[in-house]
């Protein structure tokens, strides 16, 4: 199971708490998923008040507040400070959005905010890209986890750059890595875990599914299967066929 900042998580599936049709469906989806972490936006919590706070605390899993919707480093830092005061955790999923349509990270603001928040004692989970130089700067800034996107948030496209994600895993073999955003199907979740990632984080694919609880369960099974496959040391793909039945003992006509 993944370990983030010294805390072992019960499942490689991390699940968001936004967009569900009702609080009851949200709770049902979490029960079905067995998710190890619940992410929560401070803006969403503020809109839901104490009822929503009680709901997410009742999920019985560690909470990872995020700075969703922040477009500058200063805005993200302020939001993180508010989240720590409200939810009582130093963990923060750091989002600094650079492009409104793609919701892609502002990598310059991200590194700036990560450095400042780490200095303030936060345990930062940065939403980033698979760019090796940026990820190296985030580690230098004090981050001990990296969360590269698979595809734009809520797109359901899966892994847009599996080669880049594989290179990231190879470059930082000892750093916990989480694919965050873009997962739309269980096959996407399995593919991410087969690359050697430690966890996946998703929200829209479950919350907006016709049956959120069923999709949550499917995602959990896919994540577990993908991780088991990675640990099993799968065969390398080949361009030519390899017979699975040995030719030793085969009768030859002369």
PDB file of C-alpha atoms in Angstrom:
ATOM      1  CA  UNK A   1       0.000   0.000   0.000  1.00  0.00           C
ATOM      2  CA  UNK A   2       1.232   3.560  -0.659  1.00  0.00           C
ATOM      3  CA  UNK A   3       3.028   5.542   2.041  1.00  0.00           C
ATOM      4  CA  UNK A   4       2.721   9.332   1.982  1.00  0.00           C
ATOM      5  CA  UNK A   5       4.792  11.403   4.406  1.00  0.00           C
ATOM      6  CA  UNK A   6       5.213   8.405   6.694  1.00  0.00           C
ATOM      7  CA  UNK A   7       1.522   7.410   6.675  1.00  0.00           C
ATOM      8  CA  UNK A   8       0.503   4.119   5.093  1.00  0.00           C
ATOM      9  CA  UNK A   9      -2.724   4.341   3.121  1.00  0.00           C
ATOM     10  CA  UNK A  10      -5.206   1.468   3.049  1.00  0.00           C
ATOM     11  CA  UNK A  11      -5.880   1.606  -0.704  1.00  0.00           C
ATOM     12  CA  UNK A  12      -4.181   2.909  -3.866  1.00  0.00           C
ATOM     13  CA  UNK A  13      -7.451   4.629  -4.812  1.00  0.00           C
ATOM     14  CA  UNK A  14      -7.877   8.267  -3.753  1.00  0.00           C
ATOM     15  CA  UNK A  15     -11.344   9.684  -4.341  1.00  0.00           C
ATOM     16  CA  UNK A  16     -12.723  13.206  -4.587  1.00  0.00           C
ATOM     17  CA  UNK A  17     -15.897  14.436  -2.891  1.00  0.00           C
ATOM     18  CA  UNK A  18     -17.330  16.873  -5.469  1.00  0.00           C
ATOM     19  CA  UNK A  19     -20.169  16.616  -8.034  1.00  0.00           C
ATOM     20  CA  UNK A  20     -22.088  13.703  -6.503  1.00  0.00           C
ATOM     21  CA  UNK A  21     -25.879  13.793  -6.964  1.00  0.00           C
ATOM     22  CA  UNK A  22     -26.440  13.666  -3.208  1.00  0.00           C
ATOM     23  CA  UNK A  23     -24.570  13.225   0.082  1.00  0.00           C
ATOM     24  CA  UNK A  24     -26.027   9.728   0.409  1.00  0.00           C
ATOM     25  CA  UNK A  25     -24.629   8.693  -2.984  1.00  0.00           C
ATOM     26  CA  UNK A  26     -21.245  10.167  -2.063  1.00  0.00           C
ATOM     27  CA  UNK A  27     -21.137   8.075   1.114  1.00  0.00           C
ATOM     28  CA  UNK A  28     -22.259   4.960  -0.770  1.00  0.00           C
ATOM     29  CA  UNK A  29     -19.549   5.430  -3.392  1.00  0.00           C
ATOM     30  CA  UNK A  30     -16.865   5.743  -0.728  1.00  0.00           C
ATOM     31  CA  UNK A  31     -18.043   2.595   1.006  1.00  0.00           C
ATOM     32  CA  UNK A  32     -17.971   0.701  -2.289  1.00  0.00           C
ATOM     33  CA  UNK A  33     -14.542   2.017  -3.254  1.00  0.00           C
ATOM     34  CA  UNK A  34     -12.649   1.354  -0.050  1.00  0.00           C
ATOM     35  CA  UNK A  35     -10.733   4.530  -0.958  1.00  0.00           C
ATOM     36  CA  UNK A  36      -7.699   5.276   1.163  1.00  0.00           C
ATOM     37  CA  UNK A  37      -7.956   9.083   1.011  1.00  0.00           C
ATOM     38  CA  UNK A  38     -10.761  11.580   0.446  1.00  0.00           C
ATOM     39  CA  UNK A  39      -9.869  14.834  -1.254  1.00  0.00           C
ATOM     40  CA  UNK A  40     -11.950  17.877  -0.439  1.00  0.00           C
ATOM     41  CA  UNK A  41     -11.974  21.408  -1.784  1.00  0.00           C
ATOM     42  CA  UNK A  42     -12.068  24.150   0.811  1.00  0.00           C
ATOM     43  CA  UNK A  43     -14.447  26.059  -1.469  1.00  0.00           C
ATOM     44  CA  UNK A  44     -16.775  23.050  -1.598  1.00  0.00           C
ATOM     45  CA  UNK A  45     -16.678  22.634   2.172  1.00  0.00           C
ATOM     46  CA  UNK A  46     -17.396  26.299   2.704  1.00  0.00           C
ATOM     47  CA  UNK A  47     -20.448  25.994   0.490  1.00  0.00           C
ATOM     48  CA  UNK A  48     -21.735  22.917   2.300  1.00  0.00           C
ATOM     49  CA  UNK A  49     -21.168  24.160   5.836  1.00  0.00           C
ATOM     50  CA  UNK A  50     -21.041  21.970   8.910  1.00  0.00           C
ATOM     51  CA  UNK A  51     -23.251  19.262   7.388  1.00  0.00           C
ATOM     52  CA  UNK A  52     -20.712  18.603   4.641  1.00  0.00           C
ATOM     53  CA  UNK A  53     -17.838  18.728   7.117  1.00  0.00           C
ATOM     54  CA  UNK A  54     -19.507  16.089   9.273  1.00  0.00           C
ATOM     55  CA  UNK A  55     -20.141  13.969   6.194  1.00  0.00           C
ATOM     56  CA  UNK A  56     -16.532  13.885   5.016  1.00  0.00           C
ATOM     57  CA  UNK A  57     -15.192  13.362   8.523  1.00  0.00           C
ATOM     58  CA  UNK A  58     -17.578  10.428   8.817  1.00  0.00           C
ATOM     59  CA  UNK A  59     -16.039   8.700   5.819  1.00  0.00           C
ATOM     60  CA  UNK A  60     -13.363   7.337   8.137  1.00  0.00           C
ATOM     61  CA  UNK A  61     -10.378   7.984   5.855  1.00  0.00           C
ATOM     62  CA  UNK A  62      -7.599  10.594   5.906  1.00  0.00           C
ATOM     63  CA  UNK A  63      -8.616  13.908   4.358  1.00  0.00           C
ATOM     64  CA  UNK A  64      -6.549  15.682   1.740  1.00  0.00           C
ATOM     65  CA  UNK A  65      -7.810  19.266   1.322  1.00  0.00           C
ATOM     66  CA  UNK A  66      -6.970  20.916  -1.975  1.00  0.00           C
ATOM     67  CA  UNK A  67      -6.542  24.386  -3.377  1.00  0.00           C
ATOM     68  CA  UNK A  68      -8.811  23.795  -6.387  1.00  0.00           C
ATOM     69  CA  UNK A  69      -9.674  26.935  -8.310  1.00  0.00           C
ATOM     70  CA  UNK A  70      -6.576  28.905  -7.299  1.00  0.00           C
ATOM     71  CA  UNK A  71      -4.750  30.686 -10.119  1.00  0.00           C
ATOM     72  CA  UNK A  72      -1.824  32.266  -8.249  1.00  0.00           C
ATOM     73  CA  UNK A  73       0.713  31.047  -5.743  1.00  0.00           C
ATOM     74  CA  UNK A  74      -0.495  33.582  -3.155  1.00  0.00           C
ATOM     75  CA  UNK A  75      -4.116  32.504  -3.529  1.00  0.00           C
ATOM     76  CA  UNK A  76      -3.137  28.840  -3.143  1.00  0.00           C
ATOM     77  CA  UNK A  77      -1.009  29.566  -0.052  1.00  0.00           C
ATOM     78  CA  UNK A  78      -3.838  31.460   1.625  1.00  0.00           C
ATOM     79  CA  UNK A  79      -6.325  28.701   0.799  1.00  0.00           C
ATOM     80  CA  UNK A  80      -3.968  26.063   2.218  1.00  0.00           C
ATOM     81  CA  UNK A  81      -3.609  28.016   5.448  1.00  0.00           C
ATOM     82  CA  UNK A  82      -7.386  28.213   5.774  1.00  0.00           C
ATOM     83  CA  UNK A  83      -7.736  24.488   5.073  1.00  0.00           C
ATOM     84  CA  UNK A  84      -5.204  23.577   7.764  1.00  0.00           C
ATOM     85  CA  UNK A  85      -7.054  25.701  10.308  1.00  0.00           C
ATOM     86  CA  UNK A  86     -10.457  24.278   9.362  1.00  0.00           C
ATOM     87  CA  UNK A  87      -9.602  20.600   8.880  1.00  0.00           C
ATOM     88  CA  UNK A  88      -6.652  20.242  11.241  1.00  0.00           C
ATOM     89  CA  UNK A  89      -4.234  18.564   8.835  1.00  0.00           C
ATOM     90  CA  UNK A  90      -0.883  19.691   7.385  1.00  0.00           C
ATOM     91  CA  UNK A  91      -1.622  17.738   4.196  1.00  0.00           C
ATOM     92  CA  UNK A  92      -2.542  19.841   1.163  1.00  0.00           C
ATOM     93  CA  UNK A  93      -3.120  18.951  -2.465  1.00  0.00           C
ATOM     94  CA  UNK A  94      -1.590  21.957  -4.147  1.00  0.00           C
ATOM     95  CA  UNK A  95      -3.249  23.193  -7.319  1.00  0.00           C
ATOM     96  CA  UNK A  96      -2.183  26.394  -9.062  1.00  0.00           C
ATOM     97  CA  UNK A  97      -4.122  26.576 -12.322  1.00  0.00           C
ATOM     98  CA  UNK A  98      -2.443  28.159 -15.323  1.00  0.00           C
ATOM     99  CA  UNK A  99      -4.954  27.621 -18.132  1.00  0.00           C
ATOM    100  CA  UNK A 100      -8.685  28.065 -17.595  1.00  0.00           C
ATOM    101  CA  UNK A 101      -9.892  25.698 -20.324  1.00  0.00           C
ATOM    102  CA  UNK A 102      -7.392  22.875 -19.811  1.00  0.00           C
ATOM    103  CA  UNK A 103      -7.046  23.368 -16.028  1.00  0.00           C
ATOM    104  CA  UNK A 104      -3.354  22.668 -16.520  1.00  0.00           C
ATOM    105  CA  UNK A 105      -0.924  23.585 -13.745  1.00  0.00           C
ATOM    106  CA  UNK A 106       0.940  26.880 -13.634  1.00  0.00           C
ATOM    107  CA  UNK A 107       4.298  25.239 -13.072  1.00  0.00           C
ATOM    108  CA  UNK A 108       6.103  28.415 -12.024  1.00  0.00           C
ATOM    109  CA  UNK A 109       3.458  29.319  -9.447  1.00  0.00           C
ATOM    110  CA  UNK A 110       3.297  25.693  -8.327  1.00  0.00           C
ATOM    111  CA  UNK A 111       6.990  25.516  -7.429  1.00  0.00           C
ATOM    112  CA  UNK A 112       6.804  28.900  -5.695  1.00  0.00           C
ATOM    113  CA  UNK A 113       3.801  27.879  -3.590  1.00  0.00           C
ATOM    114  CA  UNK A 114       5.265  24.452  -2.803  1.00  0.00           C
ATOM    115  CA  UNK A 115       8.466  25.981  -1.483  1.00  0.00           C
ATOM    116  CA  UNK A 116       6.595  28.438   0.752  1.00  0.00           C
ATOM    117  CA  UNK A 117       4.086  25.911   2.068  1.00  0.00           C
ATOM    118  CA  UNK A 118       6.810  23.371   2.853  1.00  0.00           C
ATOM    119  CA  UNK A 119       8.628  26.064   4.838  1.00  0.00           C
ATOM    120  CA  UNK A 120       5.407  26.586   6.786  1.00  0.00           C
ATOM    121  CA  UNK A 121       5.236  22.901   7.735  1.00  0.00           C
ATOM    122  CA  UNK A 122       2.742  21.685   5.152  1.00  0.00           C
ATOM    123  CA  UNK A 123       2.971  18.236   3.592  1.00  0.00           C
ATOM    124  CA  UNK A 124       2.463  19.133  -0.041  1.00  0.00           C
ATOM    125  CA  UNK A 125       0.908  16.913  -2.728  1.00  0.00           C
ATOM    126  CA  UNK A 126       1.519  18.954  -5.916  1.00  0.00           C
ATOM    127  CA  UNK A 127      -0.754  18.587  -8.946  1.00  0.00           C
ATOM    128  CA  UNK A 128       1.798  18.802 -11.749  1.00  0.00           C
ATOM    129  CA  UNK A 129       2.704  17.499 -15.181  1.00  0.00           C
ATOM    130  CA  UNK A 130       5.111  14.691 -16.041  1.00  0.00           C
ATOM    131  CA  UNK A 131       7.886  17.188 -16.886  1.00  0.00           C
ATOM    132  CA  UNK A 132      11.067  15.843 -15.285  1.00  0.00           C
ATOM    133  CA  UNK A 133      12.687  19.207 -14.623  1.00  0.00           C
ATOM    134  CA  UNK A 134       9.593  20.609 -12.916  1.00  0.00           C
ATOM    135  CA  UNK A 135       9.188  17.474 -10.832  1.00  0.00           C
ATOM    136  CA  UNK A 136      12.821  17.750  -9.782  1.00  0.00           C
ATOM    137  CA  UNK A 137      12.260  21.342  -8.683  1.00  0.00           C
ATOM    138  CA  UNK A 138       9.206  20.302  -6.667  1.00  0.00           C
ATOM    139  CA  UNK A 139      11.268  17.676  -4.872  1.00  0.00           C
ATOM    140  CA  UNK A 140      13.965  20.268  -4.216  1.00  0.00           C
ATOM    141  CA  UNK A 141      11.256  22.532  -2.790  1.00  0.00           C
ATOM    142  CA  UNK A 142      10.451  19.891  -0.169  1.00  0.00           C
ATOM    143  CA  UNK A 143       7.672  17.833  -1.744  1.00  0.00           C
ATOM    144  CA  UNK A 144       7.885  14.110  -0.989  1.00  0.00           C
ATOM    145  CA  UNK A 145       5.020  13.108  -3.305  1.00  0.00           C
ATOM    146  CA  UNK A 146       4.371  13.978  -6.960  1.00  0.00           C
ATOM    147  CA  UNK A 147       0.942  13.973  -8.605  1.00  0.00           C
ATOM    148  CA  UNK A 148       1.285  14.279 -12.403  1.00  0.00           C
ATOM    149  CA  UNK A 149      -1.874  14.479 -14.468  1.00  0.00           C
ATOM    150  CA  UNK A 150      -2.935  11.727 -16.820  1.00  0.00           C
ATOM    151  CA  UNK A 151      -5.048  14.148 -18.862  1.00  0.00           C
ATOM    152  CA  UNK A 152      -6.980  17.376 -18.178  1.00  0.00           C
ATOM    153  CA  UNK A 153      -9.192  17.333 -15.085  1.00  0.00           C
ATOM    154  CA  UNK A 154     -12.592  15.797 -15.740  1.00  0.00           C
ATOM    155  CA  UNK A 155     -11.779  14.887 -19.355  1.00  0.00           C
ATOM    156  CA  UNK A 156     -11.864  11.102 -18.942  1.00  0.00           C
ATOM    157  CA  UNK A 157      -9.189  10.758 -21.633  1.00  0.00           C
ATOM    158  CA  UNK A 158      -6.967   8.434 -19.611  1.00  0.00           C
ATOM    159  CA  UNK A 159      -3.184   8.633 -19.962  1.00  0.00           C
ATOM    160  CA  UNK A 160      -2.295  11.136 -22.676  1.00  0.00           C
ATOM    161  CA  UNK A 161       1.455  10.565 -22.322  1.00  0.00           C
ATOM    162  CA  UNK A 162       2.205   7.072 -20.991  1.00  0.00           C
ATOM    163  CA  UNK A 163       5.803   7.300 -22.215  1.00  0.00           C
ATOM    164  CA  UNK A 164       6.357  10.465 -20.185  1.00  0.00           C
ATOM    165  CA  UNK A 165       4.769   8.895 -17.120  1.00  0.00           C
ATOM    166  CA  UNK A 166       6.966   5.811 -17.515  1.00  0.00           C
ATOM    167  CA  UNK A 167      10.040   8.044 -17.776  1.00  0.00           C
ATOM    168  CA  UNK A 168       8.980   9.867 -14.618  1.00  0.00           C
ATOM    169  CA  UNK A 169       8.647   6.585 -12.729  1.00  0.00           C
ATOM    170  CA  UNK A 170      12.109   5.544 -13.900  1.00  0.00           C
ATOM    171  CA  UNK A 171      13.672   8.904 -13.005  1.00  0.00           C
ATOM    172  CA  UNK A 172      12.317   8.923  -9.448  1.00  0.00           C
ATOM    173  CA  UNK A 173      12.016   5.258  -8.415  1.00  0.00           C
ATOM    174  CA  UNK A 174      11.760   5.968  -4.691  1.00  0.00           C
ATOM    175  CA  UNK A 175       9.296   8.878  -4.800  1.00  0.00           C
ATOM    176  CA  UNK A 176       5.588   8.129  -4.247  1.00  0.00           C
ATOM    177  CA  UNK A 177       3.800   8.955  -7.503  1.00  0.00           C
ATOM    178  CA  UNK A 178       0.066   9.443  -8.011  1.00  0.00           C
ATOM    179  CA  UNK A 179      -1.701   9.849 -11.357  1.00  0.00           C
ATOM    180  CA  UNK A 180      -4.102  12.707 -10.729  1.00  0.00           C
ATOM    181  CA  UNK A 181      -6.800  13.755 -13.232  1.00  0.00           C
ATOM    182  CA  UNK A 182      -8.022  12.386 -16.540  1.00  0.00           C
ATOM    183  CA  UNK A 183      -8.936   8.866 -15.413  1.00  0.00           C
ATOM    184  CA  UNK A 184     -12.274   7.960 -17.015  1.00  0.00           C
ATOM    185  CA  UNK A 185     -12.411   4.171 -17.084  1.00  0.00           C
ATOM    186  CA  UNK A 186     -11.165   1.298 -14.938  1.00  0.00           C
ATOM    187  CA  UNK A 187      -8.809   0.369 -17.782  1.00  0.00           C
ATOM    188  CA  UNK A 188      -7.155   3.794 -17.394  1.00  0.00           C
ATOM    189  CA  UNK A 189      -6.702   3.169 -13.672  1.00  0.00           C
ATOM    190  CA  UNK A 190      -5.163  -0.250 -14.307  1.00  0.00           C
ATOM    191  CA  UNK A 191      -2.827   1.193 -16.946  1.00  0.00           C
ATOM    192  CA  UNK A 192      -1.543   3.831 -14.537  1.00  0.00           C
ATOM    193  CA  UNK A 193      -0.851   1.283 -11.848  1.00  0.00           C
ATOM    194  CA  UNK A 194       0.812  -1.082 -14.331  1.00  0.00           C
ATOM    195  CA  UNK A 195       3.354   1.685 -15.002  1.00  0.00           C
ATOM    196  CA  UNK A 196       4.432   1.413 -11.366  1.00  0.00           C
ATOM    197  CA  UNK A 197       2.541   4.344  -9.898  1.00  0.00           C
ATOM    198  CA  UNK A 198       1.621   4.108  -6.244  1.00  0.00           C
ATOM    199  CA  UNK A 199      -1.936   5.423  -6.418  1.00  0.00           C
ATOM    200  CA  UNK A 200      -4.523   7.160  -8.568  1.00  0.00           C
ATOM    201  CA  UNK A 201      -6.729  10.113  -7.720  1.00  0.00           C
ATOM    202  CA  UNK A 202     -10.049  10.626  -9.467  1.00  0.00           C
ATOM    203  CA  UNK A 203     -13.410  12.245  -8.925  1.00  0.00           C
ATOM    204  CA  UNK A 204     -15.506  12.986 -12.012  1.00  0.00           C
ATOM    205  CA  UNK A 205     -15.422   9.443 -13.426  1.00  0.00           C
ATOM    206  CA  UNK A 206     -17.155   8.162 -10.291  1.00  0.00           C
ATOM    207  CA  UNK A 207     -19.283  11.133  -9.249  1.00  0.00           C
ATOM    208  CA  UNK A 208     -20.814  11.634 -12.716  1.00  0.00           C
ATOM    209  CA  UNK A 209     -21.266   7.946 -13.579  1.00  0.00           C
ATOM    210  CA  UNK A 210     -24.773   6.550 -13.902  1.00  0.00           C
ATOM    211  CA  UNK A 211     -24.079   4.369 -10.859  1.00  0.00           C
ATOM    212  CA  UNK A 212     -21.324   6.042  -8.804  1.00  0.00           C
ATOM    213  CA  UNK A 213     -21.022   3.217  -6.288  1.00  0.00           C
ATOM    214  CA  UNK A 214     -20.615   0.579  -8.998  1.00  0.00           C
ATOM    215  CA  UNK A 215     -18.021   2.675 -10.812  1.00  0.00           C
ATOM    216  CA  UNK A 216     -16.168   3.334  -7.567  1.00  0.00           C
ATOM    217  CA  UNK A 217     -15.926  -0.391  -6.936  1.00  0.00           C
ATOM    218  CA  UNK A 218     -14.741  -1.005 -10.512  1.00  0.00           C
ATOM    219  CA  UNK A 219     -12.015   1.635 -10.158  1.00  0.00           C
ATOM    220  CA  UNK A 220     -10.824   0.104  -6.904  1.00  0.00           C
ATOM    221  CA  UNK A 221     -10.578  -3.371  -8.427  1.00  0.00           C
ATOM    222  CA  UNK A 222      -8.743  -1.998 -11.457  1.00  0.00           C
ATOM    223  CA  UNK A 223      -6.217  -0.153  -9.303  1.00  0.00           C
ATOM    224  CA  UNK A 224      -5.558  -3.262  -7.248  1.00  0.00           C
ATOM    225  CA  UNK A 225      -5.209  -5.419 -10.377  1.00  0.00           C
ATOM    226  CA  UNK A 226      -2.831  -2.951 -12.015  1.00  0.00           C
ATOM    227  CA  UNK A 227      -0.614  -2.812  -8.958  1.00  0.00           C
ATOM    228  CA  UNK A 228      -0.568  -6.609  -8.651  1.00  0.00           C
ATOM    229  CA  UNK A 229       0.387  -6.877 -12.324  1.00  0.00           C
ATOM    230  CA  UNK A 230       3.269  -4.425 -11.895  1.00  0.00           C
ATOM    231  CA  UNK A 231       4.598  -6.330  -8.905  1.00  0.00           C
ATOM    232  CA  UNK A 232       4.317  -9.611 -10.838  1.00  0.00           C
ATOM    233  CA  UNK A 233       7.013  -8.370 -13.290  1.00  0.00           C
ATOM    234  CA  UNK A 234       5.083  -8.667 -16.578  1.00  0.00           C
ATOM    235  CA  UNK A 235       6.666  -9.806 -19.821  1.00  0.00           C
ATOM    236  CA  UNK A 236       8.071  -7.258 -22.249  1.00  0.00           C
ATOM    237  CA  UNK A 237       6.115  -6.731 -25.486  1.00  0.00           C
ATOM    238  CA  UNK A 238       7.645  -8.297 -28.613  1.00  0.00           C
ATOM    239  CA  UNK A 239       7.245  -7.693 -32.337  1.00  0.00           C
ATOM    240  CA  UNK A 240       7.326 -11.425 -33.182  1.00  0.00           C
ATOM    241  CA  UNK A 241       5.324 -14.360 -31.939  1.00  0.00           C
ATOM    242  CA  UNK A 242       6.739 -16.628 -29.254  1.00  0.00           C
ATOM    243  CA  UNK A 243       5.252 -20.147 -29.109  1.00  0.00           C
ATOM    244  CA  UNK A 244       3.673 -20.962 -25.787  1.00  0.00           C
ATOM    245  CA  UNK A 245       3.717 -24.686 -26.533  1.00  0.00           C
ATOM    246  CA  UNK A 246       7.219 -26.230 -26.549  1.00  0.00           C
ATOM    247  CA  UNK A 247       8.376 -28.062 -29.669  1.00  0.00           C
ATOM    248  CA  UNK A 248      10.348 -30.642 -27.652  1.00  0.00           C
ATOM    249  CA  UNK A 249       8.746 -34.009 -28.195  1.00  0.00           C
ATOM    250  CA  UNK A 250       6.874 -32.925 -31.298  1.00  0.00           C
ATOM    251  CA  UNK A 251       6.588 -35.601 -33.979  1.00  0.00           C
ATOM    252  CA  UNK A 252       8.262 -34.715 -37.285  1.00  0.00           C
ATOM    253  CA  UNK A 253       7.417 -36.465 -40.530  1.00  0.00           C
ATOM    254  CA  UNK A 254      10.313 -37.518 -42.754  1.00  0.00           C
TER     255      UNK A 254
END
